[in-house]
Amino acid sequence: MDQGRAKATRRRSRWVLGGIVLLLFLTIVMVAYAAPQTQGKRWGKLRGQPIAFSHKTHADKGIDCLYCHSNAPRGQVASIPSVEKCMGCHQVVTPRRRRSQMEVEKIRDAWARHAPLRWEKMFDQPDFVYFSHRPHVQAGLACEDCHGDIGRLDMPKPDYSMTMGYCLDCHQKQAPEKVAKLTDCATCHK
Amino acid sequence: MSKQGITRRQFLQGTALAGAAAVISGCTLSLQKKEYLEPYVDMPEFALPGESVWYATTCRECPAACGIIVRVHQGRAKKVEGNAMHPVNEGKTCARGQAALQALYNPDRLRAPVAQSARGSRQFTSIDWNEALNTLYQLISETDPARIAFFGGDVPDHVLWILETFFAAIGAPPPVIYSTHAAWEGKRALRLVNKSLFGVDRLPVYDLAHADVVFSFSGGFLSTELSPVHYNLAFGRMRGRQDTGGPRGVVVHFEPRLSQTAAPADRWIPIRPGTEGLVALALGRILLDEGWARNTAAAPFFAGVDAKELAEVTDVEYERLRHLAQLFGQAQAPLAIPGSAAAAHRGGYQAVMAVQMLNILMDNLGKPGGLWLAPDTRIDGLTPKTEPASLADVRDLVERMRSGQVDLLLLDGSNPAYGLPPEVGFVDAVANVGKVISFSSFVDETSVWADYILPGHTPLESWGYQVVDNGTDRLVISAQQPVVRPYYDTRDVADVFLFLAQALEPARAQLPWLNVVDFLKSRMEVIRNLGIPGSFALDNVEEAWAYWLGNGGWRSKEPLWSAPVLKRELSQAFNLAPEFEGGTEYPFILYPYESPTLTDGRGANRPWLQELPDPMTTAMWRTWVELNPETAYLLGVQRDDVVKVISPYGEVEAIVYIYPAIHPHVVAMPLGQGHTDYGRYAQGRGANPVQLLGGREVDVVKDLAWLSVRVKIVPTGRRQRLPRLENNAGVDRAREVGFPG
């Protein structure tokens, strides 16, 4: 009987061990799959982005974020600029570097074909969250407060830290008369 | 514990681990879910990405001209709602208005101008607009102007004004404007009766909201006639007065069939078809005899009338008529409303007059809850001077076409090949016309006979205006603006004629505008010159234009409807009785009616309207024939049997629907189906009851007398399930009452 119980215990341990190994294996696969997209350095070459666009290049020239993302102070989404807006400068502005010239050519080509550019979304909120840029920008927040130092990066990293806690951290620090509304569930989960 | 296999505990542990692994992997993978953003190539001014924009415009699904606002998201029209600032519909819409989107997105729309190799061949070749306009220009400039004809239907006022000016300038006859929908709602009879009695050629407006006893004579004012959204609102207000302590309005509806308008009435009185005028005569006689009439100016009209005799003819007992007359005569604000079927037989003109006489007898002209006349909509520079044509005028045109006197026929906004009885001979006559050009957005039964189709924009892509001719106390000039950029290579009909006018010397001086927007802006001054205080100031054109687009048009501040004044001595009524074609072998009277959704057939290519159950029968997608259970029993047919409906003029097949709320001598059929063209949702579905009609005209009015044929019903032995929402037993509950089926 004792022998039988010992056998059964060993068998169970093997199952548990097998499960842990499987879990570890799956985790490694997941991390390996995600790694190139979350830790790479050359963001402009990201699979899915139509143009190796550099925020740093444009911010260094002194272009304000809101010049391109002009919808942020007045709308729900900040908006990606239209091809027409890119062409506003790039019909006359051609970069010096050959590789950059090729990227600008892609915009000119899209404009000539009247074809939209398809950008992969880097910052997102789940569908059950109602978020609008307008009150945040109008409250005086800088883009960098939430989006990080984008102006010093070529392409922003996908940011998964914009969680509810992240929002509430800031909402709770607001003026006392605003806190009740800003921490109310229905403010964001309409 | 077994030595072999897995124990329950091990199984659960394994499952929990696998589950945890799946959850973790799922969470990790969900972070990898990619979403894409596709910004505009060229962003429209004022567009707010991610947020909807609402544009005010005018509904063109029927001529009532309700104001609508359309939600547009990223350049795509999404939803139609009523414009709360519009006096006609005050923020409400109907199902047909909602379905306007399905004209815009219809997959069967013509996407560019086409030439047809042979008429009726349906072999179309795309051409570009340069070629299309050149062809049109050459045809118009080289054809003798007297041999050019324009046939239009429900064309908006701005296009009509431009067309009329254009044709007058080049010396061509004025456009022939004939709307089959107007014929089905009896509009011409209403106008002509007003002209005869009150001396003004305007439509009536009924102050339904303030009436307390309403007698409605075979009318569809809650479904398709005149301004249905307005009258639904007014109906609600009339009933809703009881919530504030007022009297609840009472409605009595006389009609051979329980229609959508009859259903919410307090009493439905089934009468013999076409006897509405006779019922009105009998009621008037009783009102006079009993001393309940308040104004005896109309008494001569009722001279020699024997109410008891009429009670027998109309199938309503005399006592009941007397009781109803008492109800009407003792009401504070009685109102009589003549409906379309009253005007749809040979004696329709006098029948409508008889109903309006009841209003005169009760002295409700221009009083709260009474009969009013719509504001004058004949405005120089805004509305055309050309009268809407009668069926007789259409026959004249068809005769000219048949005898080869028309070399160039232009068609817009109408589908006579489908909507007019075959006896009128439109299709045969087209064969003798030199060239035919249609501006239709779809290949329908009429445009299929065209040599060229130069598709216009759909209404949600078009500019324009419509002067509201009934349904409100204000003068309303309802603005139409594109809510989206045109999706295809189509062109506004107004723009086409303004363009041609630039090239044709005599028309250029009359129509100097380069495009329709310039033309519309110039109308601001015309409205200002009316000198009527309105919803916004018109001194500065650009400022007025902004209000015009934002508000959905202009309206007068004060009510401009007028009280009718009897302008002539009245004489005895005559010729009110209906006359039906077809001898004794045709035992039933055919009672066709406009479908509340498909109307005269124009809604058939909108799947939303096709799948919307008919309010009375809950049937959809097909054509049915309504039979009284008694009639069905005698004919030996059951529900869902396919029968032939045969008139002296033609025959169609329809599915039997057993309907207890119809006079046993009457069979009713909805209009709208039976298209042979008009796109995938419309064609090859159901039957067109117009095929059964002869070209009989209403006396004086000279419009289509659609209630004038008898039919017989012949079973085919086949069965087909009629798609419907109600349960299989139907409203008749056939099994319970013991009838077969």
PDB file of C-alpha atoms in Angstrom, chain A residues 8 11-12 15-16 19-20 23 26 30 33-34 37 47-48 71 74-77 79-84 110-111 114-121 124 134 160, chain B residues 1-6 9-10 13-14 17-18 20-22 24-25 28-29 31-43 46-51 485:
ATOM      1  CA  ALA A   8       1.275   7.628  -7.080  1.00  0.00           C
ATOM      2  CA  ARG A  11       3.498  10.060 -10.808  1.00  0.00           C
ATOM      3  CA  ARG A  12       1.815  13.205  -9.570  1.00  0.00           C
ATOM      4  CA  TRP A  15       2.708  15.612 -13.918  1.00  0.00           C
ATOM      5  CA  VAL A  16       3.312  18.801 -11.978  1.00  0.00           C
ATOM      6  CA  GLY A  19       3.181  21.207 -16.386  1.00  0.00           C
ATOM      7  CA  ILE A  20       5.832  23.597 -15.094  1.00  0.00           C
ATOM      8  CA  LEU A  23       4.533  26.665 -18.835  1.00  0.00           C
ATOM      9  CA  LEU A  26       5.334  28.657 -23.499  1.00  0.00           C
ATOM     10  CA  MET A  30       6.035  34.247 -25.914  1.00  0.00           C
ATOM     11  CA  TYR A  33       8.036  36.312 -30.067  1.00  0.00           C
ATOM     12  CA  ALA A  34       7.518  39.649 -28.403  1.00  0.00           C
ATOM     13  CA  GLN A  37       9.210  44.324 -31.187  1.00  0.00           C
ATOM     14  CA  ARG A  47       7.496  45.813 -39.532  1.00  0.00           C
ATOM     15  CA  GLY A  48       4.163  47.360 -40.398  1.00  0.00           C
ATOM     16  CA  ASN A  71      -6.418  67.236 -33.541  1.00  0.00           C
ATOM     17  CA  ARG A  74      -9.822  69.713 -30.028  1.00  0.00           C
ATOM     18  CA  GLY A  75     -10.652  66.051 -30.499  1.00  0.00           C
ATOM     19  CA  GLN A  76     -10.737  62.635 -29.037  1.00  0.00           C
ATOM     20  CA  VAL A  77      -7.767  61.347 -30.995  1.00  0.00           C
ATOM     21  CA  SER A  79      -4.683  62.118 -35.296  1.00  0.00           C
ATOM     22  CA  ILE A  80      -1.893  61.019 -37.575  1.00  0.00           C
ATOM     23  CA  PRO A  81      -1.201  63.741 -40.123  1.00  0.00           C
ATOM     24  CA  SER A  82      -2.662  63.402 -43.603  1.00  0.00           C
ATOM     25  CA  VAL A  83      -0.384  62.821 -46.573  1.00  0.00           C
ATOM     26  CA  GLU A  84      -1.235  66.350 -47.617  1.00  0.00           C
ATOM     27  CA  ALA A 110       1.507  58.144 -51.966  1.00  0.00           C
ATOM     28  CA  TRP A 111       0.452  61.731 -52.727  1.00  0.00           C
ATOM     29  CA  HIS A 114      -3.691  59.626 -53.778  1.00  0.00           C
ATOM     30  CA  ALA A 115      -3.161  56.550 -51.617  1.00  0.00           C
ATOM     31  CA  PRO A 116      -3.372  56.695 -47.817  1.00  0.00           C
ATOM     32  CA  LEU A 117      -0.471  55.535 -45.624  1.00  0.00           C
ATOM     33  CA  ARG A 118      -1.283  52.796 -43.147  1.00  0.00           C
ATOM     34  CA  TRP A 119       0.411  53.236 -39.765  1.00  0.00           C
ATOM     35  CA  GLU A 120       0.626  50.712 -37.004  1.00  0.00           C
ATOM     36  CA  LYS A 121      -0.873  52.060 -33.800  1.00  0.00           C
ATOM     37  CA  ASP A 124      -3.897  52.468 -27.558  1.00  0.00           C
ATOM     38  CA  ARG A 134      -8.913  67.295 -25.649  1.00  0.00           C
ATOM     39  CA  TYR A 160       1.843  49.174 -22.206  1.00  0.00           C
TER      40      TYR A 160
ATOM     41  CA  MET B   1      -6.775   4.539  -6.572  1.00  0.00           C
ATOM     42  CA  SER B   2      -5.996   2.981  -9.882  1.00  0.00           C
ATOM     43  CA  LYS B   3      -2.427   2.284 -10.827  1.00  0.00           C
ATOM     44  CA  GLN B   4      -3.063   2.963 -14.426  1.00  0.00           C
ATOM     45  CA  GLY B   5      -4.406   6.070 -16.138  1.00  0.00           C
ATOM     46  CA  ILE B   6      -4.890   9.521 -14.587  1.00  0.00           C
ATOM     47  CA  ARG B   9      -6.920  15.033  -8.999  1.00  0.00           C
ATOM     48  CA  GLN B  10      -4.127  14.712 -11.554  1.00  0.00           C
ATOM     49  CA  GLN B  13      -4.106  19.731 -11.772  1.00  0.00           C
ATOM     50  CA  GLY B  14      -3.117  19.239 -15.390  1.00  0.00           C
ATOM     51  CA  LEU B  17      -1.809  24.244 -15.413  1.00  0.00           C
ATOM     52  CA  ALA B  18      -2.777  24.129 -19.052  1.00  0.00           C
ATOM     53  CA  ALA B  20      -2.910  29.015 -16.621  1.00  0.00           C
ATOM     54  CA  ALA B  21      -0.526  28.580 -19.522  1.00  0.00           C
ATOM     55  CA  ALA B  22      -3.267  29.460 -21.971  1.00  0.00           C
ATOM     56  CA  ILE B  24      -0.699  33.779 -19.716  1.00  0.00           C
ATOM     57  CA  SER B  25      -0.002  33.149 -23.358  1.00  0.00           C
ATOM     58  CA  THR B  28       0.929  38.123 -23.799  1.00  0.00           C
ATOM     59  CA  LEU B  29      -0.373  37.597 -27.295  1.00  0.00           C
ATOM     60  CA  LEU B  31      -0.502  42.776 -26.347  1.00  0.00           C
ATOM     61  CA  GLN B  32       0.764  41.903 -29.773  1.00  0.00           C
ATOM     62  CA  LYS B  33      -2.600  42.609 -31.402  1.00  0.00           C
ATOM     63  CA  LYS B  34      -1.939  45.207 -34.014  1.00  0.00           C
ATOM     64  CA  GLU B  35      -4.219  48.022 -34.909  1.00  0.00           C
ATOM     65  CA  TYR B  36      -3.711  50.260 -37.863  1.00  0.00           C
ATOM     66  CA  LEU B  37      -4.527  53.876 -38.515  1.00  0.00           C
ATOM     67  CA  GLU B  38      -5.212  55.159 -41.965  1.00  0.00           C
ATOM     68  CA  PRO B  39      -5.290  58.947 -41.952  1.00  0.00           C
ATOM     69  CA  TYR B  40      -6.762  60.988 -44.770  1.00  0.00           C
ATOM     70  CA  VAL B  41      -4.690  61.611 -47.844  1.00  0.00           C
ATOM     71  CA  ASP B  42      -6.161  65.069 -48.038  1.00  0.00           C
ATOM     72  CA  MET B  43      -8.099  65.960 -44.922  1.00  0.00           C
ATOM     73  CA  PHE B  46     -13.260  71.160 -40.403  1.00  0.00           C
ATOM     74  CA  ALA B  47     -12.934  67.362 -40.232  1.00  0.00           C
ATOM     75  CA  LEU B  48     -12.303  66.124 -36.744  1.00  0.00           C
ATOM     76  CA  PRO B  49     -10.732  62.674 -36.939  1.00  0.00           C
ATOM     77  CA  GLY B  50     -12.411  60.211 -34.622  1.00  0.00           C
ATOM     78  CA  GLU B  51     -15.470  62.391 -34.156  1.00  0.00           C
ATOM     79  CA  ARG B 485     -18.088  63.895 -51.386  1.00  0.00           C
TER      80      ARG B 485
END
